[in-house]
Every structure is written in structure tokens, then in C-alpha cells.
PDB file of C-alpha atoms in Angstrom:
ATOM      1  CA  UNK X 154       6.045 250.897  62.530  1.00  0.00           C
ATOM      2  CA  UNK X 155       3.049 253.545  63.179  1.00  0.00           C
ATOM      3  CA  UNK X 156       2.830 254.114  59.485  1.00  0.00           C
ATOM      4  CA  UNK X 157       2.434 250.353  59.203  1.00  0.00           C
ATOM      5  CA  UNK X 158      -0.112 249.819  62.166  1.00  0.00           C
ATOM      6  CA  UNK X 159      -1.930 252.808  60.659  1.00  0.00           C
ATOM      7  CA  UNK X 160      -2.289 251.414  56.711  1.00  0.00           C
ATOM      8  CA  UNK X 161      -3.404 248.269  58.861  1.00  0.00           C
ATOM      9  CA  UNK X 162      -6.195 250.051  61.267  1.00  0.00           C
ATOM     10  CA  UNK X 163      -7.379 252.146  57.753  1.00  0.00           C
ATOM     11  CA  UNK X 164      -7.390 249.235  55.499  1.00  0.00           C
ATOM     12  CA  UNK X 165      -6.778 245.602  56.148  1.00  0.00           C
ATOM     13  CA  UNK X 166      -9.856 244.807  58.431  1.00  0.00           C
ATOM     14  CA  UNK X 167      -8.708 241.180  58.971  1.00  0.00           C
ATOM     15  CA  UNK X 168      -6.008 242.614  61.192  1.00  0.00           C
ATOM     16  CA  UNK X 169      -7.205 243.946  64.074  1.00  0.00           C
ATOM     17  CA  UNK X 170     -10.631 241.948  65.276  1.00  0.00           C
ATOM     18  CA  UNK X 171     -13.511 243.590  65.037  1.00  0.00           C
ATOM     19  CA  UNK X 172     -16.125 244.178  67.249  1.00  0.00           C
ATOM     20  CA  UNK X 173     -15.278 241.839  69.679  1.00  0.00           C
ATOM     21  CA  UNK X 174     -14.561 241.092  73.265  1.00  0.00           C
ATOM     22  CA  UNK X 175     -10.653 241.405  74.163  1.00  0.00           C
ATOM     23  CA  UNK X 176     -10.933 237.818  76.334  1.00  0.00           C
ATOM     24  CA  UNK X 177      -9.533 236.223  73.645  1.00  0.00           C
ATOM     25  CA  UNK X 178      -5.903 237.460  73.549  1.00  0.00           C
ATOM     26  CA  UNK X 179      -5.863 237.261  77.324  1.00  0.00           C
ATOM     27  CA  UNK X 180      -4.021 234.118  78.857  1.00  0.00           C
ATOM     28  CA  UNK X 181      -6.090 231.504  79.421  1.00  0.00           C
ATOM     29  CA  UNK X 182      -5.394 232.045  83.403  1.00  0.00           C
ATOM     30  CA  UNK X 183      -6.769 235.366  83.220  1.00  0.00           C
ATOM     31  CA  UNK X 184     -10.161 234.432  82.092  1.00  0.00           C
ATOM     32  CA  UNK X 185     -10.508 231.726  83.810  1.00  0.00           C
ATOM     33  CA  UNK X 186     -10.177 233.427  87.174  1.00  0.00           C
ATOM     34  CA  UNK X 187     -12.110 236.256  85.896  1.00  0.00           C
ATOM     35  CA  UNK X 188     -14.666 233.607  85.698  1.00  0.00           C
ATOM     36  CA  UNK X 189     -14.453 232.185  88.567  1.00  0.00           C
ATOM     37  CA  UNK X 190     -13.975 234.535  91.320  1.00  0.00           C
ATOM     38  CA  UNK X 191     -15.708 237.916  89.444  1.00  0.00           C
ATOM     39  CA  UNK X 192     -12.470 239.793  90.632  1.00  0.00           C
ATOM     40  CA  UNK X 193      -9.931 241.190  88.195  1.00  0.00           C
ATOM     41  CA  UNK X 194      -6.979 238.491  87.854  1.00  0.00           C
ATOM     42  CA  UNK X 195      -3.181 239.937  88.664  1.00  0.00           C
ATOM     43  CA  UNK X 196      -1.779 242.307  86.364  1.00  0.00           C
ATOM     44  CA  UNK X 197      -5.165 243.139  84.122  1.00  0.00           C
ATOM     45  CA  UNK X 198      -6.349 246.918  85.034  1.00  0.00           C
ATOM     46  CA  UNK X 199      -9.842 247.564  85.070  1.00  0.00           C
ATOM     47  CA  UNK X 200     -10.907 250.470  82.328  1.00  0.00           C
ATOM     48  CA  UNK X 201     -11.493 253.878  83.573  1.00  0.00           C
ATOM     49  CA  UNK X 202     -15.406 254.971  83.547  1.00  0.00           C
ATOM     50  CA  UNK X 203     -14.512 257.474  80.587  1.00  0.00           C
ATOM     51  CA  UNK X 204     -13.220 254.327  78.576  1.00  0.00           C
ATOM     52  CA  UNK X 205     -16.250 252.185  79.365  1.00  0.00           C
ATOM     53  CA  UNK X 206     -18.680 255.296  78.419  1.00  0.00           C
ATOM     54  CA  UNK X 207     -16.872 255.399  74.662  1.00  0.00           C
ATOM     55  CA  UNK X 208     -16.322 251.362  74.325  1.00  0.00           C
ATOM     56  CA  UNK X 209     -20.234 251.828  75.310  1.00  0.00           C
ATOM     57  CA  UNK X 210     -20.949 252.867  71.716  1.00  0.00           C
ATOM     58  CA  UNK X 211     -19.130 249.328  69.975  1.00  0.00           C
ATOM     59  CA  UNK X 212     -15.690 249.089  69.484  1.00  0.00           C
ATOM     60  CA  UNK X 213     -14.732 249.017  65.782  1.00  0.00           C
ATOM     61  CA  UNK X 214     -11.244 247.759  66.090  1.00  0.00           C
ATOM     62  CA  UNK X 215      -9.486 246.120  68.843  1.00  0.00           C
ATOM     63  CA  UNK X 216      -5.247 245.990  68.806  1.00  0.00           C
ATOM     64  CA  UNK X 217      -2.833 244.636  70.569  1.00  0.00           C
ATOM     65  CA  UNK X 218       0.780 245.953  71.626  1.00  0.00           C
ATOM     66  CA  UNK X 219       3.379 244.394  73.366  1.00  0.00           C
ATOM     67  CA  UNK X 220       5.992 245.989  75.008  1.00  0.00           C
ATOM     68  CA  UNK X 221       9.577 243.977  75.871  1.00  0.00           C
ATOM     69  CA  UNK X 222      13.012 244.867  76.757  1.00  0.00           C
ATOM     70  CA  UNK X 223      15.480 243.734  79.681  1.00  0.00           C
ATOM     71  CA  UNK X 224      14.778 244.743  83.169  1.00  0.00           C
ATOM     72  CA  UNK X 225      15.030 248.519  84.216  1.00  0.00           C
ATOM     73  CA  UNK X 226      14.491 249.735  80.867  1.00  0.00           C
ATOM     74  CA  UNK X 227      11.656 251.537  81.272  1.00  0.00           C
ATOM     75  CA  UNK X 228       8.734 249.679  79.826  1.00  0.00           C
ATOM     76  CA  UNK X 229       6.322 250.197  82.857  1.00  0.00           C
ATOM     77  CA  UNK X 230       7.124 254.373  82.554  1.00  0.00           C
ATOM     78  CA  UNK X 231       5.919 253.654  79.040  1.00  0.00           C
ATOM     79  CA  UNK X 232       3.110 251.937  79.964  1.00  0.00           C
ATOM     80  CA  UNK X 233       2.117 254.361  82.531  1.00  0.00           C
ATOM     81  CA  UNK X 234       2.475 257.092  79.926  1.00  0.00           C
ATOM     82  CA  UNK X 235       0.714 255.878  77.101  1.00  0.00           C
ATOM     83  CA  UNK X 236      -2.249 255.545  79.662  1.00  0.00           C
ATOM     84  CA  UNK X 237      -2.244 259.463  80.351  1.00  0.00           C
ATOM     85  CA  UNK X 238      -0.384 258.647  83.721  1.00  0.00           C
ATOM     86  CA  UNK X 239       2.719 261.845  84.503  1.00  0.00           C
ATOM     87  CA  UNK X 240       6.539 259.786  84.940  1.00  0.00           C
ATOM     88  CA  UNK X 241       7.376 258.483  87.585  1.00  0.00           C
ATOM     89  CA  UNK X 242      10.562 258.535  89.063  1.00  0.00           C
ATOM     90  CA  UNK X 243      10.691 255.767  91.326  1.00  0.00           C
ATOM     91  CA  UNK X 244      11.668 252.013  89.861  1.00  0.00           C
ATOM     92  CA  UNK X 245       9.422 249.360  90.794  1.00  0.00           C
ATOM     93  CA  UNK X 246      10.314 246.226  89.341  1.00  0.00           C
ATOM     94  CA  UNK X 247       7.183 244.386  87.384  1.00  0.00           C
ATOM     95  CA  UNK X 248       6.591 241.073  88.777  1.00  0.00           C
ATOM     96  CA  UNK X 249       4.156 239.954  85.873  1.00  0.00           C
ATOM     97  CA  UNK X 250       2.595 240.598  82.813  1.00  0.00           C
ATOM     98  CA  UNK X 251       0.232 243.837  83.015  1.00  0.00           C
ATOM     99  CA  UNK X 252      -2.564 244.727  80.434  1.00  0.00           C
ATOM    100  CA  UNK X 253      -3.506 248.044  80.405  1.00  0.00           C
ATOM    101  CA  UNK X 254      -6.864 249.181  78.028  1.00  0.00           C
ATOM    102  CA  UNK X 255      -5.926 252.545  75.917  1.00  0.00           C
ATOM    103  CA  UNK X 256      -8.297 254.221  73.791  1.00  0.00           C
ATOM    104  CA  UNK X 257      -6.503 255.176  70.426  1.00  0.00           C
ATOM    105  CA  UNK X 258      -8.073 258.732  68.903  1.00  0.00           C
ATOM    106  CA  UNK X 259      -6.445 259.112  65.635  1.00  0.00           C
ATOM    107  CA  UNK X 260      -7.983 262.443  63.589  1.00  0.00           C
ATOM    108  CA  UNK X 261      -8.606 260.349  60.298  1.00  0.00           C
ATOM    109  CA  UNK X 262     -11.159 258.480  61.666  1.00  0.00           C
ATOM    110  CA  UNK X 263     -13.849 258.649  64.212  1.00  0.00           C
ATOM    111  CA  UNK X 264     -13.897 254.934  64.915  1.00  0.00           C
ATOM    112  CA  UNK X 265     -13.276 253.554  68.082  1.00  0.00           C
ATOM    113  CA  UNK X 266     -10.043 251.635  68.598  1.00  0.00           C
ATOM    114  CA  UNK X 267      -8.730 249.692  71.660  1.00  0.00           C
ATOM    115  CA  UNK X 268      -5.499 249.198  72.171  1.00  0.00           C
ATOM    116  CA  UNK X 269      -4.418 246.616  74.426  1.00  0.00           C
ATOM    117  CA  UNK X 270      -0.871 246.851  75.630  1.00  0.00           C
ATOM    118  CA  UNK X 271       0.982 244.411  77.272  1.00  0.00           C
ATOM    119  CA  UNK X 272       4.369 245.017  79.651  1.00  0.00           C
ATOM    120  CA  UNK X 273       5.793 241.339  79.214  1.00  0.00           C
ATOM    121  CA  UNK X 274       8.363 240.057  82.196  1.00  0.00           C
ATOM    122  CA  UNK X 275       9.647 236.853  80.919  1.00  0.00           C
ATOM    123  CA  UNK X 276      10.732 235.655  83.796  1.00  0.00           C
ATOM    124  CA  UNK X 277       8.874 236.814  87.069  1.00  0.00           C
ATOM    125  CA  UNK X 278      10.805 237.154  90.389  1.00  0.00           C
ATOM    126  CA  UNK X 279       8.951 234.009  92.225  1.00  0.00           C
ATOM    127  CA  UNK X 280       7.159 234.627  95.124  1.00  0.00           C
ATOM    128  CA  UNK X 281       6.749 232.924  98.452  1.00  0.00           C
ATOM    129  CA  UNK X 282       3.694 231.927  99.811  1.00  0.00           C
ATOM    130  CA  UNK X 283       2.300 229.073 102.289  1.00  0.00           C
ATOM    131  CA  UNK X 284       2.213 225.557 101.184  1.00  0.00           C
ATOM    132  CA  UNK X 285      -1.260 225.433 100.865  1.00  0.00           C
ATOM    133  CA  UNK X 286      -0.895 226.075  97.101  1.00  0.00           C
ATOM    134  CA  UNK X 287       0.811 224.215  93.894  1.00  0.00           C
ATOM    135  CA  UNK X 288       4.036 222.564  94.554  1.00  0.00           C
ATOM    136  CA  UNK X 289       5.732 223.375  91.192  1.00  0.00           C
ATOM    137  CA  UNK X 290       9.211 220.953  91.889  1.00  0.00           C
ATOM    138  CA  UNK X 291       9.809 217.680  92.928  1.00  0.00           C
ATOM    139  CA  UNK X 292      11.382 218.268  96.358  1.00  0.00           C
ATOM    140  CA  UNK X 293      11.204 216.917  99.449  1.00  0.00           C
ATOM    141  CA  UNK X 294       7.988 217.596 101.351  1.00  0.00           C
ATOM    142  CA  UNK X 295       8.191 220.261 103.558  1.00  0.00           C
ATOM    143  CA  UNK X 296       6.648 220.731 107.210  1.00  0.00           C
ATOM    144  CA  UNK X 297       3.628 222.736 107.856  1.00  0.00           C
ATOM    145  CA  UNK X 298       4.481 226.543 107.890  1.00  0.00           C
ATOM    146  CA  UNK X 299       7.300 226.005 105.462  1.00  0.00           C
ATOM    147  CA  UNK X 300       6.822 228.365 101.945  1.00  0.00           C
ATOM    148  CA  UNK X 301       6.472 227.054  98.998  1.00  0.00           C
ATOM    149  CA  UNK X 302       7.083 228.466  95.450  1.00  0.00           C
ATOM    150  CA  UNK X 303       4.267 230.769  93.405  1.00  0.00           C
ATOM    151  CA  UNK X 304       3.663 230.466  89.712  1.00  0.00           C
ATOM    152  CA  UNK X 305       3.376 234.283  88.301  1.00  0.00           C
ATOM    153  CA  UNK X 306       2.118 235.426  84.303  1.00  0.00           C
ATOM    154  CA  UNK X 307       5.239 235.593  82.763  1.00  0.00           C
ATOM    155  CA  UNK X 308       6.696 235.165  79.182  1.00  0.00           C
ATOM    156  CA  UNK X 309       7.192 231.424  79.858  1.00  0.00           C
ATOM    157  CA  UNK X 310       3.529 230.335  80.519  1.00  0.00           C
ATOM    158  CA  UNK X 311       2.388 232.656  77.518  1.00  0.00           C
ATOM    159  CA  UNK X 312       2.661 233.063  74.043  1.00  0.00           C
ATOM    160  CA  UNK X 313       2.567 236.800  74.294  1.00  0.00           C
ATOM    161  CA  UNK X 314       2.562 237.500  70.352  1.00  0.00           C
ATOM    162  CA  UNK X 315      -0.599 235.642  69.553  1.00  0.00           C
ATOM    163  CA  UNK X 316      -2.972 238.345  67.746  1.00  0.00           C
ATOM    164  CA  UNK X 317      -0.421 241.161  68.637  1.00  0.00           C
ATOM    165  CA  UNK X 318      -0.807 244.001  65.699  1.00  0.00           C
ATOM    166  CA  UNK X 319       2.924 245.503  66.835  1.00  0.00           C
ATOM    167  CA  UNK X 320       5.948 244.846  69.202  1.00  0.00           C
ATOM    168  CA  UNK X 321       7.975 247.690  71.079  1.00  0.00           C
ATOM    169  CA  UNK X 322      11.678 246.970  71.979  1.00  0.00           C
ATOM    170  CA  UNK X 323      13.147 249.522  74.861  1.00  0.00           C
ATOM    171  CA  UNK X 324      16.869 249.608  75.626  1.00  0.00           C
ATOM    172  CA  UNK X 325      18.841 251.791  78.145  1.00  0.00           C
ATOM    173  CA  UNK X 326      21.528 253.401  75.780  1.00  0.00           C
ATOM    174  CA  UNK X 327      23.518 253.417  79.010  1.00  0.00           C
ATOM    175  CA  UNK X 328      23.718 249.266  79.242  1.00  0.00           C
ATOM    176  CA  UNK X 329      24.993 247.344  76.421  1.00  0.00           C
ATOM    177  CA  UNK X 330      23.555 244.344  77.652  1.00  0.00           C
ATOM    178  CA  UNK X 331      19.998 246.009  76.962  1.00  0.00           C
ATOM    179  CA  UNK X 332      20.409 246.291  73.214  1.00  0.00           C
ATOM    180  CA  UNK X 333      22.173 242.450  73.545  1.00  0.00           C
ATOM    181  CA  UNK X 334      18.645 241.812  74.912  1.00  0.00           C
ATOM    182  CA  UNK X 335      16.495 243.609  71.704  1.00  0.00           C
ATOM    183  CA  UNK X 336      18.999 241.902  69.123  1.00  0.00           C
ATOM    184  CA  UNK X 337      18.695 238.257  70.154  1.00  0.00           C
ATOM    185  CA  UNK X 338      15.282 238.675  71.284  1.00  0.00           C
ATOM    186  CA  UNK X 339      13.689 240.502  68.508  1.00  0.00           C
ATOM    187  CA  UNK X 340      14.248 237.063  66.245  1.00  0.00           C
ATOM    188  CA  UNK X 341      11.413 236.230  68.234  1.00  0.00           C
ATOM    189  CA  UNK X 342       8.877 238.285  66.814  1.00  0.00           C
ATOM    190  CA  UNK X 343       6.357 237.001  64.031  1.00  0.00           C
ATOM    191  CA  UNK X 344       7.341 237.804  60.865  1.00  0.00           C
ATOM    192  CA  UNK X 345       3.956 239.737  60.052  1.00  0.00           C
ATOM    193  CA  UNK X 346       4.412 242.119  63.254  1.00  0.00           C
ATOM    194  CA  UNK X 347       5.485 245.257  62.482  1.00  0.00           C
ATOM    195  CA  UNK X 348       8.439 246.358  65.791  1.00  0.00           C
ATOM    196  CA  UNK X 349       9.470 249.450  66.751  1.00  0.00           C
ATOM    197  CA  UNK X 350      12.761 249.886  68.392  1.00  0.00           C
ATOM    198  CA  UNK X 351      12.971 252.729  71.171  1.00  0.00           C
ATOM    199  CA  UNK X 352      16.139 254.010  72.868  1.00  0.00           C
ATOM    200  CA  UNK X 353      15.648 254.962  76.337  1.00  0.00           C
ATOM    201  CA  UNK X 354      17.255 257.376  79.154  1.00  0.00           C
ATOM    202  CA  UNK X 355      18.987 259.728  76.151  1.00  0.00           C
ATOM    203  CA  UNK X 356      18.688 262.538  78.782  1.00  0.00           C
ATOM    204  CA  UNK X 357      22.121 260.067  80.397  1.00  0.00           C
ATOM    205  CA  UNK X 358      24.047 260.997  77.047  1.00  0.00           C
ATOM    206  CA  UNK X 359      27.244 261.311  78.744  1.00  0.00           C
ATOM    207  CA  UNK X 360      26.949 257.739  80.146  1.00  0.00           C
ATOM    208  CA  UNK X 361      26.521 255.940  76.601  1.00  0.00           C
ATOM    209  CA  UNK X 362      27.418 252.586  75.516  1.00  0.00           C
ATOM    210  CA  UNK X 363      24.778 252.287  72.817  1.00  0.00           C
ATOM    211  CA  UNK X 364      25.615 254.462  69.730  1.00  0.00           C
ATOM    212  CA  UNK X 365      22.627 255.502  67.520  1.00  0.00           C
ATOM    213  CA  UNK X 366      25.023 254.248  64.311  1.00  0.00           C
ATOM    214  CA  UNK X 367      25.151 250.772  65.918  1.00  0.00           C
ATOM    215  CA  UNK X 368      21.296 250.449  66.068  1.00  0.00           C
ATOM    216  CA  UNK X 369      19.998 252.487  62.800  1.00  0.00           C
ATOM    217  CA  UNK X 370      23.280 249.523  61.342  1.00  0.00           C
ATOM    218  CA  UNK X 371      21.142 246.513  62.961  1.00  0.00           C
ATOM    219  CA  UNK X 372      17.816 247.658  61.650  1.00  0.00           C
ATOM    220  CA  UNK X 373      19.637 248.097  58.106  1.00  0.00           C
ATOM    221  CA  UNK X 374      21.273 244.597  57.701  1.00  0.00           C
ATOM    222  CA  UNK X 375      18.154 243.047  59.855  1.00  0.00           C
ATOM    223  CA  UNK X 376      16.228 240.080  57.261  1.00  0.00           C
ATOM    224  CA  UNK X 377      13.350 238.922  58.901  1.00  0.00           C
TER     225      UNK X 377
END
């Protein structure tokens, strides 16, 4: 897969966009409350002042990653890590799609790349809030002080592989039902995006339930 993404980034300049803003790719939600409040929207992180110094000079390709996988599998840690950021320990579940901005140096070139990765939820944990927002079911109306339900950026509102460049699937070797996730949702995926498949928590060997043979077999007999 990073053999792939790199041919693209060295060759095929009709993959990535060039030159260009990165509003395009983001849900239409999260411009449009960029827009209209001037505050970042949910989820979006704001770049670092070393990023916007070297994004200063023009951006000469701009990528985008998505990350999916089951709950608990560790896609936020990856996130988090592919940022700079050390591990973190502690499990805090993701309640919506977060975009992080990474800048990509890669020793062949001296072009600037920026990677946008996305940690997809597909479905958020709703939240409860006053019902002074949008009623999203047809139930009956409720008194004042009552909660109603909260829409959150999740997989359902958004297509998350429109002008993604690559797709990473995590699993917890430790929980079959995480590679059950990656098999049936992997079918998913765009025929043109190149997806890398990473197994996570290896250091809980002794707790297995998902055999490297069983996924290097998948990849094998896999015709997309």
C-alpha cells in the first residue's frame, strides 16, 4: 500500500489535488459551520504553527487517509501517533469523525505533502442535549426540559472515501469479531484505493484469536 501511495505522490499528479485548499474533502457540515461561526467545527484539529509556517510556502500535493476498524481497536492511538503525539494508555472512545493535518517528509522529494487523515466512527454514540435543537424522530413531543437526541459526524451522514488516496483497516488480534469487521467491511472500499491491513495489540500474543495465516489467506484469495 505505501509503495502504491508513493508511485502515486511521484507520478500520477491527477491523484492527489494539487495546490489546493483541503475544504473540499471535508463534509459539507464542516465547512459550513466553519463558515458560519469562524470556530473550528467538532472533530477537525486546527494545524500546529510549524505546519502552517511550511504549508506557508504552497502545498504541492494534498492526500487523504482514512482510518477504520471496529471499536477499541486502536485507530485514535494511531492517529495520535502519526501526528508525533507519545501512546497513550488510556481508552477514550471517539464519538465522531476526527481530521487531523500531517505533514508527509519523504527524502525523494522536497515537495510539500499534506496528509489528511481521517478516524471514521460509523456510528456515533448519540448524545443528549436540550430540546432546543433538531428533533431527528417522529415521537411524541416532549415537555420543556426534556432531552432530545444530537446528530454527530459519523460514517452514516458521510461518504468518507470520496478523494481518499488510501484506506487503513486495524483489528485487535485478540477479538475475532474485529477482523469479522475488516473482512465484510473492506468490500466497501473503492476499487482504485489502495488498503492496508494492520494487526493491532501483538504485544497480547498469548491472548490470540486472529492467526497471521488466516489474514495473509484473506488478502491472497481477496478479488476486488
Amino acid at each position: 500500500m505505501i509503495t502504491a501511495l508513493r508511485r502515486k505522490l511521484a507520478g500520477d499528479k491527477d491523484g492527489p489535488s494539487q495546490s489546493g485548499p483541503n475544504a473540499g474533502n471535508l463534509p459539507s457540515g464542516f465547512a459550513n459551520h466553519q463558515q458560519n461561526s469562524g470556530s473550528m467545527p467538532r472533530g477537525v484539529q486546527r494545524c500546529d504553527q510549524e505546519l502552517q509556517r511550511k504549508y506557508a510556502r504552497g502545498v504541492q500535493y494534498n492526500m487523504k487517509l482514512v482510518i477504520r476498524g471496529d471499536r477499541n481497536v486502536g485507530k485514535s492511538c494511531l492517529l495520535k501517533r502519526l501526528q508525533g503525539f507519545p501512546f497513550q494508555e488510556e481508552y477514550v472512545a471517539t464519538d465522531e469523525i476526527q481530521v487531523a493535518n500531517i505533514h508527509w517528509n519523504y527524502k525523494a522529494t522536497d515537495d510539500v505533502v499534506k496528509v489528511d487523515v481521517w478516524d471514521i466512527v460509523d456510528q456515533s454514540t448519540k448524545k443528549r442535549i436540550k430540546n432546543d435543537k433538531l428533533k431527528l424522530s417522529n415521537t411524541v413531543a416532549k415537555t420543556d426540559g426534556e432531552e432530545w437526541e444530537d446528530a454527530a459526524c459519523d460514517a452514516r451522514f458521510v461518504d468518507v472515501y470520496k478523494g481518499a488516496h488510501g484506506a487503513i483497516f486495524m483489528l485487535d488480534i485478540t477479538k475475532q469479531w474485529t477482523w469479522d469487521y475488516v473482512q465484510k467491511a473492506i468490500n466497501t472500499v473503492p476499487e482504485h484505493i489502495p488498503v492496508l491491513i494492520v494487526a493491532n495489540h501483538r504485544d497480547m500474543g498469548h491472548h490470540r484469536q486472529v492467526t497471521d495465516l488466516q489474514i495473509s489467506s484473506f488478502v491472497d484469495l481477496f478479488n476486488k
